[in-house]
PDB file of C-alpha atoms and ligand atoms in Angstrom:
ATOM      1  CA  UNK A 137    -264.461  53.444 253.613  1.00 39.00           C
ATOM      2  CA  UNK A 138    -266.872  50.987 255.273  1.00 40.00           C
ATOM      3  CA  UNK A 139    -265.714  48.882 258.176  1.00 46.00           C
ATOM      4  CA  UNK A 140    -265.051  45.564 256.445  1.00 44.00           C
ATOM      5  CA  UNK A 141    -265.860  43.549 259.542  1.00 51.00           C
ATOM      6  CA  UNK A 142    -269.355  45.014 259.597  1.00 49.00           C
ATOM      7  CA  UNK A 143    -270.130  43.490 256.240  1.00 47.00           C
ATOM      8  CA  UNK A 144    -271.637  40.057 255.855  1.00 52.00           C
ATOM      9  CA  UNK A 145    -270.554  37.739 253.078  1.00 53.00           C
ATOM     10  CA  UNK A 146    -269.312  40.004 250.308  1.00 46.00           C
ATOM     11  CA  UNK A 147    -271.670  38.720 247.672  1.00 45.00           C
ATOM     12  CA  UNK A 148    -271.951  42.068 245.946  1.00 40.00           C
ATOM     13  CA  UNK A 149    -268.195  42.345 245.461  1.00 45.00           C
ATOM     14  CA  UNK A 150    -267.670  38.709 244.521  1.00 78.00           C
ATOM     15  CA  UNK A 151    -268.690  35.345 245.791  1.00 93.00           C
ATOM     16  CA  UNK A 152    -268.192  33.790 249.179  1.00 95.00           C
ATOM     17  CA  UNK A 153    -268.171  30.098 250.076  1.00 96.00           C
ATOM     18  CA  UNK A 154    -269.587  29.711 253.560  1.00 97.00           C
ATOM     19  CA  UNK A 155    -269.416  25.938 253.924  1.00 98.00           C
ATOM     20  CA  UNK A 156    -266.018  24.306 253.440  1.00 98.00           C
ATOM     21  CA  UNK A 157    -264.351  21.396 255.150  1.00 98.00           C
ATOM     22  CA  UNK A 158    -260.610  20.896 255.220  1.00 98.00           C
ATOM     23  CA  UNK A 159    -258.446  18.112 256.560  1.00 98.00           C
ATOM     24  CA  UNK A 160    -259.358  18.915 260.169  1.00 98.00           C
ATOM     25  CA  UNK A 161    -262.619  17.139 259.227  1.00 97.00           C
ATOM     26  CA  UNK A 162    -262.087  13.389 259.156  1.00 96.00           C
ATOM     27  CA  UNK A 163    -264.036  12.968 255.911  1.00 94.00           C
ATOM     28  CA  UNK A 164    -262.194  15.729 254.002  1.00 97.00           C
ATOM     29  CA  UNK A 165    -258.846  16.166 252.247  1.00 98.00           C
ATOM     30  CA  UNK A 166    -256.722  19.252 251.621  1.00 98.00           C
ATOM     31  CA  UNK A 167    -255.088  21.804 253.895  1.00 98.00           C
ATOM     32  CA  UNK A 168    -256.533  25.212 254.721  1.00 98.00           C
ATOM     33  CA  UNK A 169    -253.932  26.828 252.448  1.00 98.00           C
ATOM     34  CA  UNK A 170    -254.851  24.521 249.561  1.00 98.00           C
ATOM     35  CA  UNK A 171    -258.510  25.513 249.929  1.00 98.00           C
ATOM     36  CA  UNK A 172    -257.562  29.194 250.006  1.00 98.00           C
ATOM     37  CA  UNK A 173    -255.498  28.821 246.838  1.00 97.00           C
ATOM     38  CA  UNK A 174    -258.446  27.083 245.174  1.00 97.00           C
ATOM     39  CA  UNK A 175    -260.785  29.884 246.301  1.00 96.00           C
ATOM     40  CA  UNK A 176    -258.471  32.526 244.838  1.00 95.00           C
ATOM     41  CA  UNK A 177    -258.290  30.640 241.550  1.00 94.00           C
ATOM     42  CA  UNK A 178    -262.094  30.572 241.429  1.00 93.00           C
ATOM     43  CA  UNK A 179    -262.235  34.324 241.993  1.00 93.00           C
ATOM     44  CA  UNK A 180    -263.955  34.090 245.358  1.00 95.00           C
ATOM     45  CA  UNK A 181    -263.474  37.009 247.723  1.00 95.00           C
ATOM     46  CA  UNK A 182    -264.232  35.074 250.863  1.00 97.00           C
ATOM     47  CA  UNK A 183    -264.030  31.546 252.233  1.00 97.00           C
ATOM     48  CA  UNK A 184    -265.381  30.350 255.551  1.00 98.00           C
ATOM     49  CA  UNK A 185    -264.114  27.084 256.994  1.00 98.00           C
ATOM     50  CA  UNK A 186    -266.753  25.013 258.758  1.00 98.00           C
ATOM     51  CA  UNK A 187    -265.053  21.891 260.013  1.00 98.00           C
ATOM     52  CA  UNK A 188    -267.239  19.191 261.530  1.00 97.00           C
ATOM     53  CA  UNK A 189    -267.643  19.265 265.280  1.00 97.00           C
ATOM     54  CA  UNK A 190    -269.576  16.261 266.552  1.00 95.00           C
ATOM     55  CA  UNK A 191    -270.072  15.518 270.206  1.00 94.00           C
ATOM     56  CA  UNK A 192    -273.246  13.443 270.281  1.00 91.00           C
ATOM     57  CA  UNK A 193    -273.039  11.052 273.227  1.00 86.00           C
ATOM     58  CA  UNK A 194    -275.903   8.900 271.966  1.00 80.00           C
ATOM     59  CA  UNK A 195    -274.824   8.119 268.439  1.00 69.00           C
ATOM     60  CA  UNK A 196    -271.920   5.943 269.582  1.00 62.00           C
ATOM     61  CA  UNK A 197    -270.313   6.860 266.276  1.00 62.00           C
ATOM     62  CA  UNK A 198    -266.657   7.396 265.487  1.00 76.00           C
ATOM     63  CA  UNK A 199    -267.353  10.962 264.374  1.00 85.00           C
ATOM     64  CA  UNK A 200    -266.550  12.687 267.661  1.00 94.00           C
ATOM     65  CA  UNK A 201    -262.996  13.472 266.592  1.00 95.00           C
ATOM     66  CA  UNK A 202    -261.025  16.184 264.844  1.00 96.00           C
ATOM     67  CA  UNK A 203    -257.891  15.519 262.781  1.00 97.00           C
ATOM     68  CA  UNK A 204    -254.896  17.601 263.855  1.00 96.00           C
ATOM     69  CA  UNK A 205    -251.677  17.177 261.874  1.00 93.00           C
ATOM     70  CA  UNK A 206    -252.841  13.744 260.769  1.00 94.00           C
ATOM     71  CA  UNK A 207    -253.796  12.518 264.232  1.00 97.00           C
ATOM     72  CA  UNK A 208    -257.349  11.996 265.464  1.00 96.00           C
ATOM     73  CA  UNK A 209    -258.190  13.794 268.714  1.00 96.00           C
ATOM     74  CA  UNK A 210    -261.434  13.837 270.685  1.00 96.00           C
ATOM     75  CA  UNK A 211    -263.768  16.815 270.212  1.00 96.00           C
ATOM     76  CA  UNK A 212    -263.045  18.598 273.461  1.00 96.00           C
ATOM     77  CA  UNK A 213    -262.808  22.419 273.242  1.00 97.00           C
ATOM     78  CA  UNK A 214    -259.007  22.521 273.774  1.00 98.00           C
ATOM     79  CA  UNK A 215    -258.517  20.436 270.643  1.00 98.00           C
ATOM     80  CA  UNK A 216    -260.209  23.026 268.448  1.00 98.00           C
ATOM     81  CA  UNK A 217    -257.489  25.574 269.131  1.00 98.00           C
ATOM     82  CA  UNK A 218    -255.038  24.520 266.364  1.00 98.00           C
ATOM     83  CA  UNK A 219    -257.855  24.786 263.796  1.00 98.00           C
ATOM     84  CA  UNK A 220    -258.862  28.242 265.030  1.00 98.00           C
ATOM     85  CA  UNK A 221    -255.254  29.449 264.904  1.00 98.00           C
ATOM     86  CA  UNK A 222    -254.742  27.960 261.447  1.00 98.00           C
ATOM     87  CA  UNK A 223    -257.819  29.742 260.037  1.00 98.00           C
ATOM     88  CA  UNK A 224    -256.809  33.083 261.582  1.00 98.00           C
ATOM     89  CA  UNK A 225    -253.242  32.661 260.263  1.00 98.00           C
ATOM     90  CA  UNK A 226    -254.628  31.936 256.795  1.00 98.00           C
ATOM     91  CA  UNK A 227    -256.599  35.193 256.898  1.00 98.00           C
ATOM     92  CA  UNK A 228    -253.400  37.130 257.598  1.00 98.00           C
ATOM     93  CA  UNK A 229    -251.720  35.399 254.684  1.00 98.00           C
ATOM     94  CA  UNK A 230    -254.525  35.556 252.112  1.00 98.00           C
ATOM     95  CA  UNK A 231    -256.315  38.804 252.968  1.00 97.00           C
ATOM     96  CA  UNK A 232    -253.630  40.920 251.254  1.00 97.00           C
ATOM     97  CA  UNK A 233    -254.079  38.700 248.191  1.00 96.00           C
ATOM     98  CA  UNK A 234    -257.805  39.488 248.030  1.00 95.00           C
ATOM     99  CA  UNK A 235    -259.352  36.642 249.993  1.00 96.00           C
ATOM    100  CA  UNK A 236    -260.951  36.987 253.384  1.00 97.00           C
ATOM    101  CA  UNK A 237    -260.749  33.799 255.446  1.00 98.00           C
ATOM    102  CA  UNK A 238    -263.366  33.302 258.120  1.00 98.00           C
ATOM    103  CA  UNK A 239    -263.743  31.013 261.087  1.00 98.00           C
ATOM    104  CA  UNK A 240    -266.780  28.790 261.125  1.00 98.00           C
ATOM    105  CA  UNK A 241    -267.885  25.437 262.431  1.00 98.00           C
ATOM    106  CA  UNK A 242    -270.454  22.866 261.367  1.00 98.00           C
ATOM    107  CA  UNK A 243    -271.795  21.926 264.737  1.00 98.00           C
ATOM    108  CA  UNK A 244    -273.506  18.546 264.764  1.00 97.00           C
ATOM    109  CA  UNK A 245    -276.933  19.005 266.337  1.00 97.00           C
ATOM    110  CA  UNK A 246    -278.487  16.545 268.772  1.00 96.00           C
ATOM    111  CA  UNK A 247    -281.145  17.183 271.437  1.00 95.00           C
ATOM    112  CA  UNK A 248    -279.534  18.503 274.594  1.00 95.00           C
ATOM    113  CA  UNK A 249    -276.374  19.878 272.959  1.00 96.00           C
ATOM    114  CA  UNK A 250    -277.152  23.493 273.818  1.00 97.00           C
ATOM    115  CA  UNK A 251    -274.866  23.819 276.831  1.00 97.00           C
ATOM    116  CA  UNK A 252    -271.908  22.331 275.009  1.00 96.00           C
ATOM    117  CA  UNK A 253    -272.538  24.624 272.044  1.00 98.00           C
ATOM    118  CA  UNK A 254    -272.789  27.711 274.257  1.00 98.00           C
ATOM    119  CA  UNK A 255    -269.520  26.843 276.028  1.00 97.00           C
ATOM    120  CA  UNK A 256    -267.743  26.447 272.690  1.00 98.00           C
ATOM    121  CA  UNK A 257    -269.114  29.761 271.381  1.00 98.00           C
ATOM    122  CA  UNK A 258    -267.955  31.504 274.538  1.00 98.00           C
ATOM    123  CA  UNK A 259    -264.459  30.141 274.104  1.00 98.00           C
ATOM    124  CA  UNK A 260    -264.013  30.849 270.387  1.00 98.00           C
ATOM    125  CA  UNK A 261    -265.186  33.847 268.417  1.00 98.00           C
ATOM    126  CA  UNK A 262    -266.772  32.172 265.407  1.00 98.00           C
ATOM    127  CA  UNK A 263    -267.718  34.224 262.367  1.00 98.00           C
ATOM    128  CA  UNK A 264    -270.220  31.602 261.293  1.00 98.00           C
ATOM    129  CA  UNK A 265    -271.847  29.000 263.512  1.00 98.00           C
ATOM    130  CA  UNK A 266    -273.521  26.473 261.277  1.00 98.00           C
ATOM    131  CA  UNK A 267    -275.960  23.815 262.426  1.00 98.00           C
ATOM    132  CA  UNK A 268    -275.516  20.420 260.796  1.00 98.00           C
ATOM    133  CA  UNK A 269    -278.174  17.781 261.420  1.00 98.00           C
ATOM    134  CA  UNK A 270    -276.908  14.340 260.392  1.00 96.00           C
ATOM    135  CA  UNK A 271    -278.686  11.970 262.775  1.00 95.00           C
ATOM    136  CA  UNK A 272    -282.065  11.285 264.339  1.00 96.00           C
ATOM    137  CA  UNK A 273    -282.268   9.660 267.774  1.00 94.00           C
ATOM    138  CA  UNK A 274    -278.550   8.964 267.489  1.00 91.00           C
ATOM    139  CA  UNK A 275    -278.984   7.167 264.156  1.00 93.00           C
ATOM    140  CA  UNK A 276    -277.001   8.713 261.299  1.00 94.00           C
ATOM    141  CA  UNK A 277    -279.001   9.173 258.089  1.00 96.00           C
ATOM    142  CA  UNK A 278    -276.248  10.745 256.008  1.00 93.00           C
ATOM    143  CA  UNK A 279    -273.657   8.060 255.371  1.00 91.00           C
ATOM    144  CA  UNK A 280    -273.973   4.944 253.279  1.00 92.00           C
ATOM    145  CA  UNK A 281    -273.066   2.530 256.055  1.00 91.00           C
ATOM    146  CA  UNK A 282    -275.487   3.968 258.617  1.00 92.00           C
ATOM    147  CA  UNK A 283    -278.672   5.087 256.890  1.00 95.00           C
ATOM    148  CA  UNK A 284    -280.307   1.610 256.569  1.00 96.00           C
ATOM    149  CA  UNK A 285    -280.465   1.337 260.364  1.00 94.00           C
ATOM    150  CA  UNK A 286    -282.045   4.757 260.621  1.00 95.00           C
ATOM    151  CA  UNK A 287    -284.624   4.194 257.879  1.00 96.00           C
ATOM    152  CA  UNK A 288    -285.521   0.750 259.277  1.00 96.00           C
ATOM    153  CA  UNK A 289    -286.805   2.521 262.364  1.00 96.00           C
ATOM    154  CA  UNK A 290    -289.104   5.077 260.740  1.00 97.00           C
ATOM    155  CA  UNK A 291    -292.032   5.173 258.352  1.00 97.00           C
ATOM    156  CA  UNK A 292    -291.780   8.066 255.909  1.00 97.00           C
ATOM    157  CA  UNK A 293    -294.287  10.069 257.977  1.00 98.00           C
ATOM    158  CA  UNK A 294    -292.303   9.476 261.167  1.00 98.00           C
ATOM    159  CA  UNK A 295    -289.023  10.334 259.471  1.00 98.00           C
ATOM    160  CA  UNK A 296    -290.310  13.679 258.198  1.00 98.00           C
ATOM    161  CA  UNK A 297    -291.933  14.482 261.517  1.00 98.00           C
ATOM    162  CA  UNK A 298    -288.733  13.717 263.415  1.00 98.00           C
ATOM    163  CA  UNK A 299    -286.533  15.603 260.957  1.00 98.00           C
ATOM    164  CA  UNK A 300    -288.698  18.734 261.020  1.00 98.00           C
ATOM    165  CA  UNK A 301    -288.903  18.574 264.796  1.00 98.00           C
ATOM    166  CA  UNK A 302    -285.107  18.482 265.156  1.00 98.00           C
ATOM    167  CA  UNK A 303    -284.477  21.295 262.655  1.00 98.00           C
ATOM    168  CA  UNK A 304    -287.121  23.442 264.324  1.00 98.00           C
ATOM    169  CA  UNK A 305    -285.640  22.709 267.766  1.00 98.00           C
ATOM    170  CA  UNK A 306    -282.131  23.636 266.590  1.00 98.00           C
ATOM    171  CA  UNK A 307    -283.299  26.868 264.950  1.00 98.00           C
ATOM    172  CA  UNK A 308    -285.396  27.812 267.979  1.00 98.00           C
ATOM    173  CA  UNK A 309    -282.329  27.889 270.229  1.00 98.00           C
ATOM    174  CA  UNK A 310    -281.132  30.958 268.321  1.00 98.00           C
ATOM    175  CA  UNK A 311    -277.579  29.623 268.706  1.00 98.00           C
ATOM    176  CA  UNK A 312    -276.942  29.179 265.013  1.00 98.00           C
ATOM    177  CA  UNK A 313    -276.368  31.730 262.273  1.00 97.00           C
ATOM    178  CA  UNK A 314    -277.561  29.275 259.697  1.00 97.00           C
ATOM    179  CA  UNK A 315    -279.019  25.804 259.204  1.00 98.00           C
ATOM    180  CA  UNK A 316    -276.737  23.794 256.905  1.00 98.00           C
ATOM    181  CA  UNK A 317    -278.180  21.881 253.971  1.00 98.00           C
ATOM    182  CA  UNK A 318    -281.857  21.966 254.884  1.00 98.00           C
ATOM    183  CA  UNK A 319    -283.603  18.793 253.611  1.00 97.00           C
ATOM    184  CA  UNK A 320    -280.297  16.859 253.628  1.00 97.00           C
ATOM    185  CA  UNK A 321    -282.434  13.919 254.696  1.00 97.00           C
ATOM    186  CA  UNK A 322    -283.190  13.545 250.964  1.00 96.00           C
ATOM    187  CA  UNK A 323    -279.597  12.417 250.349  1.00 96.00           C
ATOM    188  CA  UNK A 324    -280.471   8.730 250.871  1.00 96.00           C
ATOM    189  CA  UNK A 325    -284.116   8.907 251.955  1.00 96.00           C
ATOM    190  CA  UNK A 326    -285.322  10.144 248.570  1.00 95.00           C
ATOM    191  CA  UNK A 327    -284.257   6.902 246.886  1.00 94.00           C
ATOM    192  CA  UNK A 328    -285.466   4.841 249.848  1.00 96.00           C
ATOM    193  CA  UNK A 329    -288.941   6.353 250.352  1.00 96.00           C
ATOM    194  CA  UNK A 330    -289.615   7.860 246.918  1.00 95.00           C
ATOM    195  CA  UNK A 331    -291.495  11.042 245.981  1.00 95.00           C
ATOM    196  CA  UNK A 332    -293.674  10.744 249.064  1.00 97.00           C
ATOM    197  CA  UNK A 333    -290.718  11.956 251.116  1.00 97.00           C
ATOM    198  CA  UNK A 334    -290.472  15.234 249.187  1.00 97.00           C
ATOM    199  CA  UNK A 335    -294.230  15.770 249.346  1.00 98.00           C
ATOM    200  CA  UNK A 336    -294.367  15.241 253.108  1.00 98.00           C
ATOM    201  CA  UNK A 337    -291.268  17.363 253.700  1.00 98.00           C
ATOM    202  CA  UNK A 338    -292.913  20.232 251.893  1.00 98.00           C
ATOM    203  CA  UNK A 339    -296.465  19.874 253.156  1.00 98.00           C
ATOM    204  CA  UNK A 340    -295.951  18.668 256.724  1.00 97.00           C
ATOM    205  CA  UNK A 341    -292.359  19.412 257.648  1.00 98.00           C
ATOM    206  CA  UNK A 342    -291.772  22.845 256.179  1.00 98.00           C
ATOM    207  CA  UNK A 343    -294.461  24.838 258.049  1.00 98.00           C
ATOM    208  CA  UNK A 344    -292.965  23.894 261.421  1.00 98.00           C
ATOM    209  CA  UNK A 345    -289.447  24.633 260.185  1.00 98.00           C
ATOM    210  CA  UNK A 346    -290.450  27.979 258.693  1.00 98.00           C
ATOM    211  CA  UNK A 347    -292.028  29.142 261.891  1.00 98.00           C
ATOM    212  CA  UNK A 348    -288.875  28.349 263.872  1.00 98.00           C
ATOM    213  CA  UNK A 349    -286.613  30.037 261.316  1.00 97.00           C
ATOM    214  CA  UNK A 350    -288.716  33.185 261.226  1.00 97.00           C
ATOM    215  CA  UNK A 351    -289.155  33.421 264.988  1.00 97.00           C
ATOM    216  CA  UNK A 352    -285.469  32.920 265.736  1.00 97.00           C
ATOM    217  CA  UNK A 353    -284.088  34.839 262.745  1.00 96.00           C
ATOM    218  CA  UNK A 354    -282.004  31.828 261.712  1.00 97.00           C
ATOM    219  CA  UNK A 355    -281.011  31.833 258.057  1.00 95.00           C
ATOM    220  CA  UNK A 356    -280.396  29.151 255.455  1.00 96.00           C
ATOM    221  CA  UNK A 357    -277.719  28.376 252.906  1.00 96.00           C
ATOM    222  CA  UNK A 358    -277.942  27.081 249.380  1.00 96.00           C
ATOM    223  CA  UNK A 359    -275.785  23.979 249.545  1.00 97.00           C
ATOM    224  CA  UNK A 360    -274.499  23.057 246.098  1.00 96.00           C
ATOM    225  CA  UNK A 361    -273.112  19.743 247.369  1.00 95.00           C
ATOM    226  CA  UNK A 362    -276.430  18.183 246.334  1.00 95.00           C
ATOM    227  CA  UNK A 363    -275.369  18.474 242.682  1.00 94.00           C
ATOM    228  CA  UNK A 364    -272.383  16.213 243.365  1.00 93.00           C
ATOM    229  CA  UNK A 365    -274.710  13.646 244.900  1.00 90.00           C
ATOM    230  CA  UNK A 366    -276.897  13.121 241.905  1.00 90.00           C
ATOM    231  CA  UNK A 367    -279.604  15.699 242.581  1.00 92.00           C
ATOM    232  CA  UNK A 368    -280.591  18.209 239.927  1.00 91.00           C
ATOM    233  CA  UNK A 369    -281.038  20.992 242.464  1.00 93.00           C
ATOM    234  CA  UNK A 370    -279.724  21.931 245.887  1.00 96.00           C
ATOM    235  CA  UNK A 371    -280.138  21.308 249.586  1.00 97.00           C
ATOM    236  CA  UNK A 372    -282.783  22.582 250.058  1.00 97.00           C
ATOM    237  CA  UNK A 373    -284.729  21.798 246.897  1.00 96.00           C
ATOM    238  CA  UNK A 374    -285.830  24.614 244.578  1.00 94.00           C
ATOM    239  CA  UNK A 375    -289.398  24.139 245.716  1.00 95.00           C
ATOM    240  CA  UNK A 376    -288.378  24.751 249.327  1.00 96.00           C
ATOM    241  CA  UNK A 377    -286.032  27.622 248.391  1.00 95.00           C
ATOM    242  CA  UNK A 378    -288.878  29.413 246.642  1.00 93.00           C
ATOM    243  CA  UNK A 379    -291.285  28.813 249.517  1.00 95.00           C
ATOM    244  CA  UNK A 380    -288.895  30.034 252.211  1.00 94.00           C
ATOM    245  CA  UNK A 381    -287.950  33.129 250.224  1.00 92.00           C
ATOM    246  CA  UNK A 382    -291.603  34.002 249.786  1.00 92.00           C
ATOM    247  CA  UNK A 383    -292.093  33.518 253.534  1.00 94.00           C
ATOM    248  CA  UNK A 384    -289.291  35.992 254.259  1.00 92.00           C
ATOM    249  CA  UNK A 385    -286.528  33.657 255.443  1.00 92.00           C
ATOM    250  CA  UNK A 386    -283.078  34.880 254.435  1.00 86.00           C
ATOM    251  CA  UNK A 387    -280.820  32.676 252.308  1.00 92.00           C
ATOM    252  CA  UNK A 388    -277.712  34.859 252.354  1.00 90.00           C
ATOM    253  CA  UNK A 389    -275.131  32.079 252.211  1.00 94.00           C
ATOM    254  CA  UNK A 390    -273.784  29.873 249.462  1.00 96.00           C
ATOM    255  CA  UNK A 391    -272.011  26.731 250.579  1.00 97.00           C
ATOM    256  CA  UNK A 392    -270.245  24.189 248.432  1.00 97.00           C
ATOM    257  CA  UNK A 393    -269.824  21.726 251.332  1.00 98.00           C
ATOM    258  CA  UNK A 394    -266.437  21.102 249.746  1.00 98.00           C
ATOM    259  CA  UNK A 395    -264.581  18.102 251.132  1.00 98.00           C
ATOM    260  CA  UNK A 396    -261.687  18.589 248.693  1.00 98.00           C
ATOM    261  CA  UNK A 397    -260.105  21.825 247.359  1.00 98.00           C
ATOM    262  CA  UNK A 398    -261.405  21.297 243.819  1.00 97.00           C
ATOM    263  CA  UNK A 399    -264.990  21.451 245.133  1.00 97.00           C
ATOM    264  CA  UNK A 400    -264.702  25.005 246.517  1.00 97.00           C
ATOM    265  CA  UNK A 401    -267.292  27.345 245.011  1.00 95.00           C
ATOM    266  CA  UNK A 402    -268.879  24.466 243.095  1.00 94.00           C
ATOM    267  CA  UNK A 403    -271.621  25.678 240.718  1.00 92.00           C
ATOM    268  CA  UNK A 404    -271.865  29.092 242.395  1.00 93.00           C
ATOM    269  CA  UNK A 405    -272.642  30.909 239.143  1.00 87.00           C
ATOM    270  CA  UNK A 406    -276.209  29.594 239.073  1.00 87.00           C
ATOM    271  CA  UNK A 407    -276.660  29.404 242.845  1.00 89.00           C
ATOM    272  CA  UNK A 408    -275.721  33.066 243.247  1.00 86.00           C
ATOM    273  CA  UNK A 409    -278.664  34.160 241.137  1.00 82.00           C
ATOM    274  CA  UNK A 410    -281.042  31.953 243.098  1.00 83.00           C
ATOM    275  CA  UNK A 411    -279.733  33.125 246.467  1.00 78.00           C
ATOM    276  CA  UNK A 412    -280.172  36.790 245.651  1.00 69.00           C
ATOM    277  CA  UNK A 413    -283.040  38.318 247.614  1.00 61.00           C
ATOM    278  CA  UNK A 414    -283.911  40.301 244.505  1.00 57.00           C
ATOM    279  CA  UNK A 415    -284.205  37.331 242.203  1.00 55.00           C
ATOM    280  CA  UNK A 416    -287.525  35.955 241.118  1.00 48.00           C
ATOM    281  CA  UNK A 417    -288.315  32.344 241.809  1.00 46.00           C
ATOM    282  CA  UNK A 418    -286.267  30.291 239.399  1.00 43.00           C
ATOM    283  CA  UNK A 419    -288.704  27.506 238.698  1.00 43.00           C
ATOM    284  CA  UNK A 420    -292.458  27.195 238.706  1.00 43.00           C
ATOM    285  CA  UNK A 421    -293.777  25.176 241.590  1.00 45.00           C
TER     286      UNK A 421
HETATM  287 ZN1   ZN B 561    -273.308  18.452 257.018  1.00 81.10          ZN
HETATM  288 ZN1   ZN B 562    -270.580  20.135 255.695  1.00 81.10          ZN
END
């Protein structure tokens, strides 16, 4: 009998969703138990909660909070405790039913956050420490209200350069198990800058990112949330997925980026095949 804790996501035995928010995240709905029930219904064998944890002092945003029992509290390490306990309790409850429940975090990256991240990792024993990049120079590019300010500041070349630089810097720290939704910048920037954005991301941004991922051993996820945002493929795009797989970067995680229980495991049937290290590239590029 293998030691279950030594295994990674149990993709061979079933599917695992390694990127889920719950109502501890201010932009999500549904309790941890509701997500676990949804995961069981979908036939998943594992779910990893990755609530948002934003502490950027420069963004001046309202995101530096966690919701605990309906109340917003600042993101200081003490305030993460109820979430950690809730996830561990859920594992005790759902493991006998066939669902492993893991503790993760989507840590909002900004330059200079390393010390804060290290302190948090020392305090809590995360199973999955996910890096989420949602802002550049303190300007959020991933919500409808904020992105115009961010894009007003950068040409498409500058935006790609800055984005790649930040992802590479985050990966190079070696603090993260995985970079969340690589090329998430496409969410609004694709419509704003057009095809040129994708071309520059691939040709100019990706080499720098690849080098940092390979050197640090940081992996990627296939984030199926892109499908719910009008894209025909994932974060990252199929073209990038194929390129990183050929370069030897691991993509061992599937993440729905669910912000509601009904989004758990979204479109994993197709994504599973693409994520497999044994699969051939899905599309010609
Ligand atoms: Zn994110
Ligand atoms: Zn997320």
